[in-house]
PDB file of C-alpha atoms in Angstrom:
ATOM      1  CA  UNK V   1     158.585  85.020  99.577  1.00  0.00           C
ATOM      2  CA  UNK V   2     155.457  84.611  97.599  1.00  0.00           C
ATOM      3  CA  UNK V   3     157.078  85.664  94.368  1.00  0.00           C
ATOM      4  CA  UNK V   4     160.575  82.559  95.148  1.00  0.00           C
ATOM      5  CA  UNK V   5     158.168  80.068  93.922  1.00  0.00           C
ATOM      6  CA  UNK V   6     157.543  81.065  90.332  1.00  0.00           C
ATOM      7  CA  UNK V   7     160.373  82.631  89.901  1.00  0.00           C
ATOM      8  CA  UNK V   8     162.920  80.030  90.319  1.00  0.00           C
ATOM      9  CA  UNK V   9     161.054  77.068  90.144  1.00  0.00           C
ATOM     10  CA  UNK V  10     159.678  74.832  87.026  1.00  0.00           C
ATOM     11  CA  UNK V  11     155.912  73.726  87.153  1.00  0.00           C
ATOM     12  CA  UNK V  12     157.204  70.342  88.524  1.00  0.00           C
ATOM     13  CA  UNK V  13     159.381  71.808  91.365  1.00  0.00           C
ATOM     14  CA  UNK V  14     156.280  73.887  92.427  1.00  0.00           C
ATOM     15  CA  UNK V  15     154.635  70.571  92.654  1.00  0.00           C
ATOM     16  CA  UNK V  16     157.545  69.012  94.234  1.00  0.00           C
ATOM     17  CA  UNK V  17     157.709  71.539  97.044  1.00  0.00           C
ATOM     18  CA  UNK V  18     153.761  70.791  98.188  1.00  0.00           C
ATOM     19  CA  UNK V  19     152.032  73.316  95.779  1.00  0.00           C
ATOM     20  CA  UNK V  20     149.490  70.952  94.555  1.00  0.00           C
ATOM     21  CA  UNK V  21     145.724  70.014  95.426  1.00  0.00           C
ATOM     22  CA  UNK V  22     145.352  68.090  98.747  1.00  0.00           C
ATOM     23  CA  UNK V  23     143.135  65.047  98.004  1.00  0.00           C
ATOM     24  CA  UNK V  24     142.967  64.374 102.233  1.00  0.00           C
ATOM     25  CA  UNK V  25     139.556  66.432 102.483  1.00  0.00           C
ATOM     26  CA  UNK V  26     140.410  65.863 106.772  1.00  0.00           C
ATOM     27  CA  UNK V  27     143.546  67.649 106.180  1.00  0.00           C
ATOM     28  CA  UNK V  28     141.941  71.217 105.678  1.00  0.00           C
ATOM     29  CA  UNK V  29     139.094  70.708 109.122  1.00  0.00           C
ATOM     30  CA  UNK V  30     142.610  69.307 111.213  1.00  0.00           C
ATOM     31  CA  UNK V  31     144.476  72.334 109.569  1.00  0.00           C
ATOM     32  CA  UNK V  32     141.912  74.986 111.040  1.00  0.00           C
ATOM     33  CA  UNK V  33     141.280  73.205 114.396  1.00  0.00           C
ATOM     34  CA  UNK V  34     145.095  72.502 115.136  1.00  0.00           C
ATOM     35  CA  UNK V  35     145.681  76.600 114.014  1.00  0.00           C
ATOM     36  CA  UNK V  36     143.411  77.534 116.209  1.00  0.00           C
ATOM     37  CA  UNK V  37     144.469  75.228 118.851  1.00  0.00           C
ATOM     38  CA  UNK V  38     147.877  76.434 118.666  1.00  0.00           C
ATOM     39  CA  UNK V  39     147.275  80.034 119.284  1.00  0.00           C
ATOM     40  CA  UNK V  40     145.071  79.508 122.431  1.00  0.00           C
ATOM     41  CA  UNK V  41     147.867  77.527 123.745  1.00  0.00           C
ATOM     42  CA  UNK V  42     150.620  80.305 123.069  1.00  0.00           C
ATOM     43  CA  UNK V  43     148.047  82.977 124.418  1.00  0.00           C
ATOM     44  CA  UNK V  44     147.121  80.697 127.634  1.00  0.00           C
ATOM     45  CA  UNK V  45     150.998  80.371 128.332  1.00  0.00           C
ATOM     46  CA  UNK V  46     152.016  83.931 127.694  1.00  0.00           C
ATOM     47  CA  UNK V  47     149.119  84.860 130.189  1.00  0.00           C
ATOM     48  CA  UNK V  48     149.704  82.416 133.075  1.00  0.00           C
ATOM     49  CA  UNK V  49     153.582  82.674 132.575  1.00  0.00           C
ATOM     50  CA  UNK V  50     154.051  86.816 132.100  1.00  0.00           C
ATOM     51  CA  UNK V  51     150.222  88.046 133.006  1.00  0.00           C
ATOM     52  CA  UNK V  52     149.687  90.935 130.906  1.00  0.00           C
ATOM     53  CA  UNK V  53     153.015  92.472 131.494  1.00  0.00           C
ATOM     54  CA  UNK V  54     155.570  93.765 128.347  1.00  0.00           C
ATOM     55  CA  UNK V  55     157.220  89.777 128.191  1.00  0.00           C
ATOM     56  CA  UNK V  56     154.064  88.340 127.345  1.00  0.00           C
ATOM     57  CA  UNK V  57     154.507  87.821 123.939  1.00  0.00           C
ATOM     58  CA  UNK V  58     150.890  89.018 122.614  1.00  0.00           C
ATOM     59  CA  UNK V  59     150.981  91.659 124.529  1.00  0.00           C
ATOM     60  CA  UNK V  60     154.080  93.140 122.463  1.00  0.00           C
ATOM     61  CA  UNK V  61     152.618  91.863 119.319  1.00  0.00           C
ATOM     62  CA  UNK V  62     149.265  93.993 120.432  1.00  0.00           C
ATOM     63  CA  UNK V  63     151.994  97.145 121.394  1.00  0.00           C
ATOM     64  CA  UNK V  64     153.411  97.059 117.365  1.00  0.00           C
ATOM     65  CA  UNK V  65     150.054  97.238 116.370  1.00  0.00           C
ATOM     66  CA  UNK V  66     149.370 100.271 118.072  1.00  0.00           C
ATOM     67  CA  UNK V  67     153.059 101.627 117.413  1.00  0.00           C
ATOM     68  CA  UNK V  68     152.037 100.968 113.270  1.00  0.00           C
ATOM     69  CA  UNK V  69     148.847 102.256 113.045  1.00  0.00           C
ATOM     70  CA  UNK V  70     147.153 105.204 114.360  1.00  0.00           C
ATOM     71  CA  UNK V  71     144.163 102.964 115.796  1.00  0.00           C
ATOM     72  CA  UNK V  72     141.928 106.021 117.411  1.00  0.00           C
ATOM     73  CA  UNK V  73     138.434 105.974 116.441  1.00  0.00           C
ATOM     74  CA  UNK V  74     138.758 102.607 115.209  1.00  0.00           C
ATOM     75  CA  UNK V  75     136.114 100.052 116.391  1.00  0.00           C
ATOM     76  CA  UNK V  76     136.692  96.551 117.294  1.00  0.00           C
ATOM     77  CA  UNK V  77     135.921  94.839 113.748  1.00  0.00           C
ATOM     78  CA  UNK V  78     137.937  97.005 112.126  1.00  0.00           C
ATOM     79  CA  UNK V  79     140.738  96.986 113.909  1.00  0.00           C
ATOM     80  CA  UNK V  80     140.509  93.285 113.828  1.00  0.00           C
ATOM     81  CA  UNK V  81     140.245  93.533 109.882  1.00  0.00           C
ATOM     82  CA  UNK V  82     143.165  96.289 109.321  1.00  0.00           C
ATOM     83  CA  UNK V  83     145.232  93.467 111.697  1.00  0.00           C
ATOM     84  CA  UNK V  84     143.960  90.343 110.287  1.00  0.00           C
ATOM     85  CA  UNK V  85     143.453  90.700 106.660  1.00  0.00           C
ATOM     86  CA  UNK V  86     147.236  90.940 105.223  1.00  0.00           C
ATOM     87  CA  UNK V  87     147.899  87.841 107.981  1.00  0.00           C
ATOM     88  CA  UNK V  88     145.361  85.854 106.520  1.00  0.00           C
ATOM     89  CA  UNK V  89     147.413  86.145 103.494  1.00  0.00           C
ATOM     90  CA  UNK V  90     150.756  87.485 103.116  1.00  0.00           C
ATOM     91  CA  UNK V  91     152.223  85.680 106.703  1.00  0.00           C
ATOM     92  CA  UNK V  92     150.749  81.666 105.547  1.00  0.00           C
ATOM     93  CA  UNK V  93     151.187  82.012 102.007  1.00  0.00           C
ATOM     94  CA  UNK V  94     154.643  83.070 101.737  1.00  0.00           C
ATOM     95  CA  UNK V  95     156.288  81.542 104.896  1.00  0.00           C
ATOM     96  CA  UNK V  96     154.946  78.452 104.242  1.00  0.00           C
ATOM     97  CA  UNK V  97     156.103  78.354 100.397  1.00  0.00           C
ATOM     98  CA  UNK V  98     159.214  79.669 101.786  1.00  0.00           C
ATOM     99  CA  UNK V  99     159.948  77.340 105.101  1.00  0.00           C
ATOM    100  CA  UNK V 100     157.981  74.757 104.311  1.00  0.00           C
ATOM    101  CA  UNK V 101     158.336  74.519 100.543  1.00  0.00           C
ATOM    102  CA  UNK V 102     161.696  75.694  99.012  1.00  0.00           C
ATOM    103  CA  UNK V 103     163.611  75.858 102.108  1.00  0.00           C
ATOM    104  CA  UNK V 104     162.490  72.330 103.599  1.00  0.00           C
ATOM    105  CA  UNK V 105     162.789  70.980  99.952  1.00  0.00           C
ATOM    106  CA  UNK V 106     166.668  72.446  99.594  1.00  0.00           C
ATOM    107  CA  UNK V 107     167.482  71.083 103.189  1.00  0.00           C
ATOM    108  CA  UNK V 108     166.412  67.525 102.121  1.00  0.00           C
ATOM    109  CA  UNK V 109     168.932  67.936  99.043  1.00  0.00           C
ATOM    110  CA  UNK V 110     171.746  67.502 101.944  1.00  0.00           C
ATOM    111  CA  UNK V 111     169.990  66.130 105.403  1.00  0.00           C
ATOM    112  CA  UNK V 112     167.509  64.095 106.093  1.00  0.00           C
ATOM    113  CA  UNK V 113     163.770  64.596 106.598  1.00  0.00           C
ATOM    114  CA  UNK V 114     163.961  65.013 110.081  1.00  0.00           C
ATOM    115  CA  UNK V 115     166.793  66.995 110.357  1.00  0.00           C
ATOM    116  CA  UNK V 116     166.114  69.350 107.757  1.00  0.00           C
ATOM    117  CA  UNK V 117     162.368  70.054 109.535  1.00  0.00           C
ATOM    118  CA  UNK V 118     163.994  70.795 112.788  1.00  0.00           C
ATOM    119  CA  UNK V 119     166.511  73.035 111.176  1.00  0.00           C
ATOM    120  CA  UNK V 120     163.246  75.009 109.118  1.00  0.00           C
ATOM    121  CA  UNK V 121     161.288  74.974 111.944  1.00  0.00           C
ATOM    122  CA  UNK V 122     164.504  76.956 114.198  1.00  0.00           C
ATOM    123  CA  UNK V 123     165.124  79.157 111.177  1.00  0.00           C
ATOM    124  CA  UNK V 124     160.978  80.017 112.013  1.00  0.00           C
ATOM    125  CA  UNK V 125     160.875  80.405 115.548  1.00  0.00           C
ATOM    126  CA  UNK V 126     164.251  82.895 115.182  1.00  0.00           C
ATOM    127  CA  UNK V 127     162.473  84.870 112.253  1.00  0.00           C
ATOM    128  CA  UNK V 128     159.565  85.729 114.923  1.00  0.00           C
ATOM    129  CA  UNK V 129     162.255  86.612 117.555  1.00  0.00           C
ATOM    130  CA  UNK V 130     161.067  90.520 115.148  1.00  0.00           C
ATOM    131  CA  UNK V 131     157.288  90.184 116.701  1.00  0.00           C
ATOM    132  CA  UNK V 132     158.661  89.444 120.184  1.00  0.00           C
ATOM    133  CA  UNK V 133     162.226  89.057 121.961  1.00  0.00           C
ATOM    134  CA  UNK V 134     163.698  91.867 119.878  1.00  0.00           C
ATOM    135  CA  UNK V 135     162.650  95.109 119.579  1.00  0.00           C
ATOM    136  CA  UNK V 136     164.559  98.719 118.143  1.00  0.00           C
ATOM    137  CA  UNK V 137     163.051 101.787 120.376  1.00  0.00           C
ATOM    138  CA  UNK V 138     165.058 105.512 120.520  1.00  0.00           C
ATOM    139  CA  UNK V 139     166.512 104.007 123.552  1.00  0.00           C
ATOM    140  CA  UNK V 140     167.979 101.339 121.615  1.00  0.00           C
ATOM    141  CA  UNK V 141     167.901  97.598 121.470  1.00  0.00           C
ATOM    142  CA  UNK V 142     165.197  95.663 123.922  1.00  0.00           C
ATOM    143  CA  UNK V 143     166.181  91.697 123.973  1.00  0.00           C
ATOM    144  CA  UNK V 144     163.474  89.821 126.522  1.00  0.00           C
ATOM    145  CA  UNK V 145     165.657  87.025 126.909  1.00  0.00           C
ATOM    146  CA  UNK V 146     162.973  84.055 128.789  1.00  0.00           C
ATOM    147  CA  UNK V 147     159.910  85.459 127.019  1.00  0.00           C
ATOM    148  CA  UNK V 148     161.902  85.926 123.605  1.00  0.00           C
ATOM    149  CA  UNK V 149     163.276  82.188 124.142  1.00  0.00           C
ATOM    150  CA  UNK V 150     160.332  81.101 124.977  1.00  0.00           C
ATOM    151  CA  UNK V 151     157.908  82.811 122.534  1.00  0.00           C
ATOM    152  CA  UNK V 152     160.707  81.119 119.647  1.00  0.00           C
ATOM    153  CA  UNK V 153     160.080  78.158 121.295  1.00  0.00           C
ATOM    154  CA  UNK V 154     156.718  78.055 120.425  1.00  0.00           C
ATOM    155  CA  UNK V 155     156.940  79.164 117.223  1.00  0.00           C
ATOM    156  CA  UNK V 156     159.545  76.729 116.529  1.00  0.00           C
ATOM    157  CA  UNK V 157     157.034  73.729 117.671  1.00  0.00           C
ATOM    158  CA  UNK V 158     154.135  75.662 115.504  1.00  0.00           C
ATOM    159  CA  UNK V 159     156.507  75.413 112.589  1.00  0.00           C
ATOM    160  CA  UNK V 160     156.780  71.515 113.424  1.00  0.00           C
ATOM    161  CA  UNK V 161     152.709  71.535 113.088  1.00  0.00           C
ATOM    162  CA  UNK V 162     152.281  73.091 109.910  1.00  0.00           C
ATOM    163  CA  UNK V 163     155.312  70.921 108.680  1.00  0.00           C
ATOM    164  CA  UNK V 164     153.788  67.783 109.794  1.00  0.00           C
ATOM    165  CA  UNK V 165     150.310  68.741 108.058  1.00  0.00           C
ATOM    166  CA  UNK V 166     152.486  69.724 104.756  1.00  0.00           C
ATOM    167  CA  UNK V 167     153.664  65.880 104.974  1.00  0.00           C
ATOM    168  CA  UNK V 168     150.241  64.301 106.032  1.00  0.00           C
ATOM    169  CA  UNK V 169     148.939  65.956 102.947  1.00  0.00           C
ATOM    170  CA  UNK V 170     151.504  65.952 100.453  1.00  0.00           C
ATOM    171  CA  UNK V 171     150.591  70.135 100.499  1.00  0.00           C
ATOM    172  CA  UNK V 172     151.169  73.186 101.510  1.00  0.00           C
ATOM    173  CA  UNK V 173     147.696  74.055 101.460  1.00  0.00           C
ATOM    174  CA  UNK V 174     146.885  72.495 104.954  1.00  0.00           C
ATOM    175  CA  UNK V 175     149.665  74.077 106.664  1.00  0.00           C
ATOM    176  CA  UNK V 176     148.559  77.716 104.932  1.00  0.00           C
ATOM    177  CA  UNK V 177     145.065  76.737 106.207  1.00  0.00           C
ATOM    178  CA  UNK V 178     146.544  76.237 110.018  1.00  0.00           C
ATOM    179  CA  UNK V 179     148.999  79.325 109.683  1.00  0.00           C
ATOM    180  CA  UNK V 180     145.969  81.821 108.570  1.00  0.00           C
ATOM    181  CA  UNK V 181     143.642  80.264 111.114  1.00  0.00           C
ATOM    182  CA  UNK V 182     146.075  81.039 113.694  1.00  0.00           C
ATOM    183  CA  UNK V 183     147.041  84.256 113.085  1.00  0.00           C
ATOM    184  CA  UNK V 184     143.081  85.144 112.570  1.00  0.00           C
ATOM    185  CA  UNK V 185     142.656  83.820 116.408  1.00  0.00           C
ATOM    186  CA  UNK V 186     145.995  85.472 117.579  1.00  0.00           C
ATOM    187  CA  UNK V 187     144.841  88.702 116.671  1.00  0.00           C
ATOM    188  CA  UNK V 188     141.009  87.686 117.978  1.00  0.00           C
ATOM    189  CA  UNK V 189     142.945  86.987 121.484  1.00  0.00           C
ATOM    190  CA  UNK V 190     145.046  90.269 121.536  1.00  0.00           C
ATOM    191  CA  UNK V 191     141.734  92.213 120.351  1.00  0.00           C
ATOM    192  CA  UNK V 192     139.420  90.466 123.027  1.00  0.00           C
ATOM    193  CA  UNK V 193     141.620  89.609 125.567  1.00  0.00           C
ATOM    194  CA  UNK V 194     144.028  92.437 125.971  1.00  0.00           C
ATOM    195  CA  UNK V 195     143.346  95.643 123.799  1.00  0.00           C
ATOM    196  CA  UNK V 196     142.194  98.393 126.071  1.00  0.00           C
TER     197      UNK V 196
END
């Protein structure tokens, strides 16, 4: 997704789709506060809706980690680097150029504004239904149907933040900022909270 950009855009239609400086200097201290906002609130909700149980939504996301990588002998800060690092950077950086830049941008060639935010920010929440709803085990296919509707739920309304901070700025920036800052305390909650 990182790569869509410069491949198939022109200089101006990278600046067109928000990759340009941000001249709001509050846009990037709102970006990390609302980032890391938004995470407490999805962890807070999984935990007083599901407890610690296989539909809360972290919980999974902490059960991939462990199903990925062999984690023994690992301590604390480095499992929360070997987690954290690549979504500091792959995750923010390429969905938002992808949702929020080139797709939002293409929508607006045939809806509105609006519409074509609530239609990236659904095409968001579904992509995550792959870190919780959905999973592939050698008893086949899992589908959590209230915490998987739920958990896209959220993600669809986080996609709504990091769209409106791409508009308040006039950048993608901002919403990158918010994405990484929210995946960094996501995987601070699941480390602190519920690794054992």
């Amino acid at each position: 997704m990182m790569a869509i950009p410069w491949i198939f855009l022109t200089a101006g239609g990278r600046r067109q789709i928000g990759l340009r400086r941000c001249d709001k200097r509050v846009a990037y201290p709102l970006a990390a506060a609302m980032g890391f906002a938004a995470a407490c609130v999805c962890y807070f909700l999984g935990e007083i809706t599901f407890g610690n149980g296989a539909d809360n939504w972290f919980v999974s996301i902490a059960s991939s980690y462990r199903d990925t990588v062999d984690t023994r002998g690992m301590d604390m800060l480095t499992l929360y680097l070997v987690f954290t690092l690549p979504a500091l950077f792959f995750s923010p950086i390429g969905e938002e150029m992808f949702f929020r830049g080139v797709l939002q941008d293409a929508l607006q060639e045939v809806w509105s504004v609006r519409t074509s935010t609530i239609a990236e920010a659904a095409l968001f929440g579904g992509v995550h239904l792959c870190h919780h709803g959905l999973s592939m085990s050698a008893a086949g296919l899992t589908i959590r149907t209230l915490s998987g509707a739920m958990w896209v739920a959220l993600m669809f309304l986080v996609a709504l933040l990091f769209a409106w901070l791409r508009s308040l700025s006039g950048s993608l920036f901002p919403a990158m900022v918010a994405h990484a800052i929210f995946n960094a305390t996501m995987n601070w909650l699941i480390l602190a909270m519920l690794w054992n």
